[in-house]
Amino acid sequence: MTYKSIEEYNTYLINNQININIIEFIKEINKIKYKIDISFIDEFIELVSKDECCIHHNMLQKYGISNLKGGSKDIKRILEQNEFIENEDFQLSKVAELRSQGG
């Protein structure tokens, strides 16, 4: 069935007492309103559920999340801008060069 609005879809789910998981809900909402390419979502959720979510910068570029023309410098800027904490919010892997100890 095709829905014309998010409200119509929500009403359908409520009136028919249909329970769906959050991923299916997001996919349907995206189809109705946003129409963003989220074809990566199933693979992403699988990785997250395994606690093995390592997102290569190429994936960020592929799905238009970030252009990252500056490579690792851009990634570092994004991490700092969002106040992410190493080993808590992210982990470094396969680092090609040593990080400076001075900050």
PDB file of C-alpha atoms in Angstrom:
ATOM      1  CA  MET A   1       0.000   0.000   0.000  1.00  0.00           C
ATOM      2  CA  THR A   2       1.197   3.517  -0.785  1.00  0.00           C
ATOM      3  CA  TYR A   3       0.749   6.242   1.808  1.00  0.00           C
ATOM      4  CA  LYS A   4       0.496   9.951   1.019  1.00  0.00           C
ATOM      5  CA  SER A   5       1.798  11.181   4.368  1.00  0.00           C
ATOM      6  CA  ILE A   6       3.574  10.046   7.505  1.00  0.00           C
ATOM      7  CA  GLU A   7       0.403  10.750   9.462  1.00  0.00           C
ATOM      8  CA  GLU A   8      -1.584   8.446   7.184  1.00  0.00           C
ATOM      9  CA  TYR A   9       0.976   5.682   7.665  1.00  0.00           C
ATOM     10  CA  ASN A  10       1.010   6.135  11.452  1.00  0.00           C
ATOM     11  CA  THR A  11      -2.789   6.073  11.550  1.00  0.00           C
ATOM     12  CA  TYR A  12      -2.808   2.850   9.530  1.00  0.00           C
ATOM     13  CA  LEU A  13      -0.365   1.205  11.958  1.00  0.00           C
ATOM     14  CA  ILE A  14      -2.328   2.340  15.007  1.00  0.00           C
ATOM     15  CA  ASN A  15      -5.790   1.477  13.682  1.00  0.00           C
ATOM     16  CA  ASN A  16      -4.644  -1.984  12.647  1.00  0.00           C
ATOM     17  CA  GLN A  17      -2.519  -2.494  15.771  1.00  0.00           C
ATOM     18  CA  ILE A  18       0.523  -3.347  13.695  1.00  0.00           C
ATOM     19  CA  ASN A  19       3.905  -3.571  15.404  1.00  0.00           C
ATOM     20  CA  ILE A  20       6.972  -3.158  13.216  1.00  0.00           C
ATOM     21  CA  ASN A  21      10.618  -2.697  14.078  1.00  0.00           C
ATOM     22  CA  ILE A  22      12.190   0.735  13.951  1.00  0.00           C
ATOM     23  CA  ILE A  23      14.221  -0.045  10.829  1.00  0.00           C
ATOM     24  CA  GLU A  24      11.134  -0.972   8.803  1.00  0.00           C
ATOM     25  CA  PHE A  25       9.398   2.147  10.111  1.00  0.00           C
ATOM     26  CA  ILE A  26      12.307   4.385   9.050  1.00  0.00           C
ATOM     27  CA  LYS A  27      12.412   2.766   5.605  1.00  0.00           C
ATOM     28  CA  GLU A  28       8.706   3.419   5.059  1.00  0.00           C
ATOM     29  CA  ILE A  29       8.905   7.012   6.332  1.00  0.00           C
ATOM     30  CA  ASN A  30      11.844   7.579   4.012  1.00  0.00           C
ATOM     31  CA  LYS A  31       9.813   6.279   1.035  1.00  0.00           C
ATOM     32  CA  ILE A  32       6.877   8.511   1.912  1.00  0.00           C
ATOM     33  CA  LYS A  33       8.662  11.795   2.516  1.00  0.00           C
ATOM     34  CA  TYR A  34      12.426  11.971   2.297  1.00  0.00           C
ATOM     35  CA  LYS A  35      13.335   9.647  -0.579  1.00  0.00           C
ATOM     36  CA  ILE A  36      16.986   9.435   0.486  1.00  0.00           C
ATOM     37  CA  ASP A  37      19.155   6.537  -0.687  1.00  0.00           C
ATOM     38  CA  ILE A  38      19.365   4.385   2.441  1.00  0.00           C
ATOM     39  CA  SER A  39      20.232   1.147   0.670  1.00  0.00           C
ATOM     40  CA  PHE A  40      23.175   0.789   3.058  1.00  0.00           C
ATOM     41  CA  ILE A  41      20.965   0.594   6.151  1.00  0.00           C
ATOM     42  CA  ASP A  42      20.613  -3.201   6.379  1.00  0.00           C
ATOM     43  CA  GLU A  43      24.358  -3.738   6.137  1.00  0.00           C
ATOM     44  CA  PHE A  44      24.971  -0.932   8.635  1.00  0.00           C
ATOM     45  CA  ILE A  45      22.502  -2.356  11.172  1.00  0.00           C
ATOM     46  CA  GLU A  46      24.076  -5.801  10.850  1.00  0.00           C
ATOM     47  CA  LEU A  47      27.525  -4.357  11.605  1.00  0.00           C
ATOM     48  CA  VAL A  48      26.250  -2.302  14.523  1.00  0.00           C
ATOM     49  CA  SER A  49      24.462  -5.287  16.035  1.00  0.00           C
ATOM     50  CA  LYS A  50      27.736  -7.234  15.956  1.00  0.00           C
ATOM     51  CA  ASP A  51      29.501  -4.272  17.610  1.00  0.00           C
ATOM     52  CA  GLU A  52      31.876  -4.339  14.648  1.00  0.00           C
ATOM     53  CA  CYS A  53      30.890  -1.106  13.023  1.00  0.00           C
ATOM     54  CA  CYS A  54      33.915   0.300  11.268  1.00  0.00           C
ATOM     55  CA  ILE A  55      32.876   2.849   8.675  1.00  0.00           C
ATOM     56  CA  HIS A  56      35.520   3.538   6.061  1.00  0.00           C
ATOM     57  CA  HIS A  57      35.648   7.110   4.781  1.00  0.00           C
ATOM     58  CA  ASN A  58      34.808   5.814   1.279  1.00  0.00           C
ATOM     59  CA  MET A  59      31.379   4.755   2.580  1.00  0.00           C
ATOM     60  CA  LEU A  60      30.797   8.248   3.974  1.00  0.00           C
ATOM     61  CA  GLN A  61      31.602   9.661   0.539  1.00  0.00           C
ATOM     62  CA  LYS A  62      29.576   7.044  -1.346  1.00  0.00           C
ATOM     63  CA  TYR A  63      26.376   7.871   0.517  1.00  0.00           C
ATOM     64  CA  GLY A  64      26.928  11.622   0.541  1.00  0.00           C
ATOM     65  CA  ILE A  65      27.408  11.915   4.284  1.00  0.00           C
ATOM     66  CA  SER A  66      30.696  13.745   3.930  1.00  0.00           C
ATOM     67  CA  ASN A  67      32.856  14.838   1.022  1.00  0.00           C
ATOM     68  CA  LEU A  68      36.093  14.503   3.032  1.00  0.00           C
ATOM     69  CA  LYS A  69      38.376  16.170   0.513  1.00  0.00           C
ATOM     70  CA  GLY A  70      40.959  16.578   3.267  1.00  0.00           C
ATOM     71  CA  GLY A  71      41.005  12.859   4.126  1.00  0.00           C
ATOM     72  CA  SER A  72      41.939  12.032   7.699  1.00  0.00           C
ATOM     73  CA  LYS A  73      42.228  15.731   8.596  1.00  0.00           C
ATOM     74  CA  ASP A  74      38.506  16.126   7.825  1.00  0.00           C
ATOM     75  CA  ILE A  75      37.663  13.056   9.874  1.00  0.00           C
ATOM     76  CA  LYS A  76      39.678  14.384  12.817  1.00  0.00           C
ATOM     77  CA  ARG A  77      37.888  17.744  12.531  1.00  0.00           C
ATOM     78  CA  ILE A  78      34.470  16.039  12.540  1.00  0.00           C
ATOM     79  CA  LEU A  79      35.392  13.921  15.574  1.00  0.00           C
ATOM     80  CA  GLU A  80      36.629  16.956  17.496  1.00  0.00           C
ATOM     81  CA  GLN A  81      33.676  19.107  16.416  1.00  0.00           C
ATOM     82  CA  ASN A  82      31.257  16.521  17.820  1.00  0.00           C
ATOM     83  CA  GLU A  83      33.374  15.983  20.947  1.00  0.00           C
ATOM     84  CA  PHE A  84      33.731  12.256  20.286  1.00  0.00           C
ATOM     85  CA  ILE A  85      35.962  10.408  22.745  1.00  0.00           C
ATOM     86  CA  GLU A  86      38.481   7.873  21.465  1.00  0.00           C
ATOM     87  CA  ASN A  87      37.798   4.279  22.603  1.00  0.00           C
ATOM     88  CA  GLU A  88      34.364   5.357  23.836  1.00  0.00           C
ATOM     89  CA  ASP A  89      32.653   6.800  20.748  1.00  0.00           C
ATOM     90  CA  PHE A  90      35.122   5.534  18.155  1.00  0.00           C
ATOM     91  CA  GLN A  91      38.244   3.414  17.767  1.00  0.00           C
ATOM     92  CA  LEU A  92      41.171   3.958  15.470  1.00  0.00           C
ATOM     93  CA  SER A  93      42.126   1.065  13.265  1.00  0.00           C
ATOM     94  CA  LYS A  94      44.988   0.523  10.846  1.00  0.00           C
ATOM     95  CA  VAL A  95      46.491   3.933  11.520  1.00  0.00           C
ATOM     96  CA  ALA A  96      49.276   4.464   8.984  1.00  0.00           C
ATOM     97  CA  GLU A  97      51.246   6.998  10.987  1.00  0.00           C
ATOM     98  CA  LEU A  98      51.905   7.599  14.655  1.00  0.00           C
ATOM     99  CA  ARG A  99      49.821  10.257  16.336  1.00  0.00           C
ATOM    100  CA  SER A 100      51.719  13.071  17.989  1.00  0.00           C
ATOM    101  CA  GLN A 101      51.751  12.906  21.762  1.00  0.00           C
ATOM    102  CA  GLY A 102      51.677  16.691  22.166  1.00  0.00           C
ATOM    103  CA  GLY A 103      47.993  17.203  21.405  1.00  0.00           C
TER     104      GLY A 103
END
